[in-house]
Short mmCIF file of C-alpha atoms and ligand atoms in Angstrom, two decimals:
data_model
loop_
_atom_site.label_atom_id
_atom_site.label_comp_id
_atom_site.label_asym_id
_atom_site.label_seq_id
_atom_site.Cartn_x
_atom_site.Cartn_y
_atom_site.Cartn_z
CA MET A 1 24.14 48.16 48.59
CA ILE A 2 21.28 48.20 51.07
CA SER A 3 18.43 49.63 49.07
CA ILE A 4 15.28 50.99 50.68
CA GLN A 5 12.60 52.08 48.27
CA GLN A 6 9.34 53.89 48.98
CA LEU A 7 9.07 52.72 52.56
CA SER A 8 5.95 53.72 54.45
CA VAL A 9 5.28 52.66 58.03
CA SER A 10 2.41 53.54 60.33
CA TYR A 11 1.17 52.52 63.77
CA SER A 12 -2.45 53.28 62.95
CA GLU A 13 -4.44 54.84 60.14
CA ASP A 14 -3.76 58.37 61.34
CA LYS A 15 -0.21 57.77 62.63
CA LYS A 16 2.17 57.49 59.71
CA VAL A 17 5.79 57.61 60.94
CA LEU A 18 7.65 57.02 57.65
CA ASP A 19 6.23 58.06 54.32
CA ASP A 20 7.64 57.07 50.95
CA LEU A 21 11.21 56.99 52.28
CA SER A 22 13.90 55.95 49.79
CA ILE A 23 17.63 55.66 50.33
CA ASP A 24 20.57 53.57 49.10
CA LEU A 25 23.22 52.76 51.70
CA PRO A 26 26.66 51.75 50.37
CA LEU A 27 28.11 48.60 51.99
CA LYS A 28 31.21 48.39 54.21
CA LYS A 29 30.57 51.85 55.66
CA ILE A 30 29.33 53.24 58.95
CA HIS A 31 26.01 55.05 58.53
CA GLY A 32 24.64 57.34 61.21
CA LEU A 33 20.95 58.05 61.45
CA VAL A 34 20.04 61.26 63.28
CA GLY A 35 16.74 62.89 63.99
CA LEU A 36 14.82 64.50 66.81
CA ASN A 37 13.23 62.32 69.48
CA GLY A 38 10.13 60.82 67.92
CA SER A 39 11.27 61.37 64.33
CA GLY A 40 11.07 57.63 63.60
CA LYS A 41 14.65 56.32 63.91
CA THR A 42 13.70 53.28 65.99
CA THR A 43 10.70 52.57 63.79
CA PHE A 44 12.94 52.73 60.72
CA ILE A 45 15.48 50.24 62.01
CA LYS A 46 12.88 47.93 63.57
CA THR A 47 11.32 47.79 60.12
CA LEU A 48 14.70 46.98 58.52
CA PHE A 49 15.11 44.12 61.03
CA GLY A 50 11.59 42.90 60.34
CA LEU A 51 10.16 43.63 63.79
CA HIS A 52 7.67 46.05 62.35
CA LYS A 53 5.64 45.48 59.24
CA ALA A 54 5.85 48.13 56.51
CA ASP A 55 2.67 49.38 54.83
CA GLN A 56 4.64 49.43 51.61
CA GLY A 57 8.21 49.47 50.38
CA VAL A 58 11.04 47.29 49.14
CA LEU A 59 14.06 46.45 51.30
CA CYS A 60 17.02 44.79 49.56
CA TYR A 61 20.54 43.73 50.44
CA ASN A 62 22.77 43.02 47.45
CA GLU A 63 19.69 42.96 45.22
CA LYS A 64 17.98 40.25 47.29
CA LYS A 65 15.27 40.68 49.88
CA LEU A 66 16.78 41.90 53.18
CA THR A 67 16.19 39.35 55.94
CA LYS A 68 16.88 38.99 59.68
CA LYS A 69 19.65 36.51 58.84
CA ASP A 70 21.70 39.37 57.35
CA ILE A 71 21.50 41.53 60.47
CA ALA A 72 22.76 41.71 64.05
CA TYR A 73 20.44 44.11 65.87
CA LEU A 74 20.94 45.96 69.15
CA PRO A 75 17.69 47.44 70.47
CA THR A 76 17.69 50.65 72.54
CA GLU A 77 16.35 48.86 75.60
CA ASN A 78 17.85 45.49 76.46
CA TYR A 79 15.52 42.82 77.72
CA PHE A 80 17.27 39.82 79.22
CA TYR A 81 16.10 36.66 80.84
CA ASN A 82 17.68 37.69 84.16
CA ASN A 83 18.06 34.27 85.71
CA ILE A 84 21.09 33.22 83.65
CA THR A 85 24.72 34.30 83.92
CA GLY A 86 26.51 36.59 81.47
CA ASN A 87 28.54 33.56 80.32
CA GLU A 88 25.36 31.59 79.61
CA TYR A 89 23.98 34.50 77.62
CA LEU A 90 27.14 34.95 75.51
CA GLY A 91 27.29 31.16 75.05
CA LEU A 92 24.22 31.53 72.84
CA PHE A 93 26.37 33.30 70.27
CA GLN A 94 29.87 31.93 70.87
CA ASP A 95 30.87 28.49 72.10
CA ASP A 96 34.57 29.24 72.51
CA ILE A 97 34.91 30.25 76.16
CA LYS A 98 38.48 31.49 75.58
CA GLU A 99 37.15 33.90 72.97
CA ILE A 100 34.45 35.11 75.37
CA ASN A 101 37.05 35.70 78.08
CA LEU A 102 39.34 37.59 75.72
CA TRP A 103 36.51 39.89 74.66
CA ASN A 104 35.61 40.37 78.29
CA GLU A 105 39.05 41.78 79.03
CA LEU A 106 37.64 44.84 77.28
CA PHE A 107 34.36 45.11 79.17
CA GLN A 108 35.30 43.51 82.51
CA LEU A 109 31.83 42.09 83.19
CA PRO A 110 31.20 39.61 86.05
CA LEU A 111 30.24 36.91 83.55
CA ASN A 112 29.83 34.17 86.17
CA GLU A 113 27.12 36.16 87.97
CA LEU A 114 23.40 36.29 87.21
CA ILE A 115 22.38 39.09 84.85
CA ASP A 116 19.77 40.07 87.46
CA GLY A 117 22.51 41.75 89.50
CA TYR A 118 23.97 43.75 86.60
CA SER A 119 23.67 47.55 86.46
CA THR A 120 22.02 49.20 83.43
CA GLY A 121 25.44 50.02 81.93
CA MET A 122 26.63 46.45 82.48
CA LYS A 123 23.54 45.07 80.73
CA LYS A 124 24.19 47.39 77.80
CA LYS A 125 27.78 46.14 77.56
CA LEU A 126 26.58 42.52 77.73
CA ALA A 127 24.05 43.14 74.95
CA ILE A 128 26.73 44.78 72.80
CA SER A 129 29.10 41.85 73.46
CA GLY A 130 26.36 39.50 72.25
CA ILE A 131 25.94 41.50 69.05
CA LEU A 132 29.68 41.59 68.43
CA HIS A 133 29.83 37.79 68.68
CA GLN A 134 27.31 37.43 65.86
CA ASP A 135 28.98 37.20 62.49
CA LYS A 136 26.42 39.04 60.34
CA PRO A 137 27.27 41.32 57.40
CA ILE A 138 25.02 44.13 58.68
CA MET A 139 24.94 45.53 62.20
CA ILE A 140 22.16 47.82 63.31
CA LEU A 141 22.73 49.51 66.64
CA ASP A 142 19.99 51.66 68.15
CA GLU A 143 21.57 54.27 70.46
CA PRO A 144 24.54 52.02 71.39
CA PHE A 145 26.30 54.72 73.41
CA ASN A 146 23.35 55.63 75.62
CA GLY A 147 24.11 54.91 79.27
CA LEU A 148 27.73 53.93 78.65
CA ASP A 149 30.77 55.41 80.37
CA LEU A 150 33.47 57.22 78.43
CA GLU A 151 35.88 54.28 78.33
CA SER A 152 33.31 51.74 77.12
CA SER A 153 32.04 54.18 74.46
CA ARG A 154 35.58 54.65 73.20
CA ILE A 155 36.23 50.89 73.15
CA ILE A 156 33.05 50.28 71.17
CA ARG A 157 34.00 53.01 68.75
CA MET A 158 37.40 51.29 68.20
CA ILE A 159 35.69 47.91 67.66
CA LEU A 160 33.19 49.34 65.17
CA LEU A 161 35.99 50.88 63.11
CA LYS A 162 37.74 47.46 63.06
CA LEU A 163 34.52 45.73 62.00
CA LYS A 164 34.12 48.21 59.16
CA GLU A 165 37.67 47.41 58.05
CA GLN A 166 36.62 43.73 58.00
CA GLY A 167 33.78 44.58 55.65
CA LYS A 168 30.74 44.99 57.90
CA THR A 169 28.08 47.55 57.15
CA ILE A 170 27.03 49.35 60.31
CA ILE A 171 23.97 51.51 60.90
CA ILE A 172 23.87 53.49 64.16
CA THR A 173 21.17 55.78 65.44
CA SER A 174 21.70 58.65 67.79
CA HIS A 175 19.80 61.72 68.80
CA ILE A 176 23.17 63.34 69.54
CA LEU A 177 24.92 64.39 66.35
CA GLU A 178 28.35 64.75 67.96
CA THR A 179 28.54 61.03 68.78
CA LEU A 180 28.27 60.23 65.08
CA THR A 181 30.48 62.78 63.36
CA SER A 182 33.72 61.21 64.61
CA LEU A 183 32.69 57.68 63.64
CA CYS A 184 30.49 57.62 60.56
CA ASP A 185 31.21 57.76 56.85
CA TYR A 186 27.71 59.06 56.17
CA ILE A 187 25.08 60.75 58.31
CA HIS A 188 21.43 60.65 57.25
CA GLN A 189 18.92 63.00 58.81
CA LEU A 190 15.41 61.72 59.36
CA ASP A 191 12.85 64.51 59.37
CA ASN A 192 9.22 64.82 58.40
CA LYS A 193 8.87 61.06 57.75
CA LYS A 194 11.71 60.94 55.19
CA ILE A 195 15.49 61.11 54.89
CA LEU A 196 15.80 64.87 54.56
CA VAL A 197 19.53 64.92 53.78
CA SER A 198 22.50 62.56 53.59
CA LYS A 199 25.95 63.95 54.24
CA SER A 200 29.40 62.48 53.71
CA LYS A 201 32.38 62.98 56.03
CA ASP A 202 33.72 66.11 54.33
CA GLU A 203 30.35 67.83 54.84
CA PHE A 204 29.85 66.96 58.54
CA GLU A 205 31.39 70.15 59.92
CA GLU A 206 29.17 72.41 57.85
CA PHE A 207 26.12 70.21 58.54
CA GLN A 208 26.69 70.33 62.30
CA LYS A 209 27.22 74.10 62.19
CA ALA A 210 23.99 74.65 60.26
CA ILE A 211 21.98 72.53 62.72
CA HIS A 212 23.47 74.35 65.73
CA GLN A 213 22.78 77.74 64.15
CA ARG A 214 19.15 76.81 63.47
CA ILE A 215 18.60 75.63 67.06
CA GLU A 216 20.24 78.77 68.46
CA LYS A 217 18.18 81.04 66.20
CA GLU A 218 14.91 79.32 67.16
CA ASN A 219 15.59 79.53 70.89
CA SER A 220 17.75 82.61 71.51
CA GLN A 221 14.83 85.03 71.92
CA ILE A 222 13.30 83.01 74.75
CA ILE A 223 16.66 82.46 76.43
CA ASN A 224 17.42 86.20 76.22
CA LYS A 225 14.07 86.93 77.87
CA LEU A 226 14.82 84.52 80.67
CA PHE A 227 18.29 85.87 81.48
P1 ADP B 301 12.76 57.92 67.51
O1 ADP B 301 13.46 56.59 67.59
O2 ADP B 301 13.30 58.81 66.45
O3 ADP B 301 12.71 58.62 68.84
P2 ADP B 301 10.34 56.34 67.21
O4 ADP B 301 10.49 55.51 66.00
O5 ADP B 301 10.54 55.68 68.54
O6 ADP B 301 11.24 57.65 67.07
O7 ADP B 301 8.89 56.96 67.19
C1 ADP B 301 8.36 57.65 66.08
C2 ADP B 301 6.90 57.99 66.35
O8 ADP B 301 6.13 56.78 66.42
C3 ADP B 301 6.67 58.72 67.68
O9 ADP B 301 5.65 59.68 67.49
C4 ADP B 301 6.21 57.62 68.61
O10 ADP B 301 5.36 58.14 69.60
C5 ADP B 301 5.47 56.69 67.67
N1 ADP B 301 5.52 55.29 68.10
C6 ADP B 301 6.62 54.56 68.32
N2 ADP B 301 6.32 53.29 68.71
C7 ADP B 301 4.96 53.22 68.70
C8 ADP B 301 4.01 52.18 68.97
N3 ADP B 301 4.40 50.96 69.32
N4 ADP B 301 2.70 52.49 68.85
C9 ADP B 301 2.28 53.72 68.47
N5 ADP B 301 3.12 54.74 68.19
C10 ADP B 301 4.44 54.51 68.29
#
């Protein structure tokens, strides 16, 4: 179990982003974290990874303090040292070049070229490859599908399902609910500084419908005035 108890995080005295948030996440599952832009998803996972200090709260993995060593973390934005090749970057995580080349049959990256020349999508794929080479029990991926083409998104989805089968616990954020419903075992909604609801697979359809209905109700009057 990953256990998060009474977590509060703020950026300044008057800017609390998470407030007394508690949740238990079962292991060996894929957890989706949804919420509006600015609801605190990135802050939440940066805090889990230890990049942001909590004001208060207890974070545990298997009843011990959660540490960076337990986690492979993919940030939303990828910052690379651009003056090395893709191969040199992946070599930080994996010294078996054959293994790197086999993985790269999936992503088809020009690994002998400098990262400087990579497109945004290629950098994302390189960052994801790096994460997949790290053998950590927990993977936290912040918006992994953003900026990826259909084929790469599908490949990553297939890999994540395999990793779950192998016993990894995966936490993925997205501001688009549909990207998570086909992949996750649980979806947790972050709203008003807390986890508002957690839903399991059999409840996703109803959950998605309710969210769509609320958005349509809130906006239909304006749209009807416009058209
Ligand atoms: P999400 O990932 O759900 O879009 P974030 O965690 O990025 O949300 O942001 C939550 C809130 O915290 C937003 O209001 C955002 O403006 C604010 N915020 C995020 N990072 C910082 C920062 N470094 N300094 C001050 N405020 C921040």
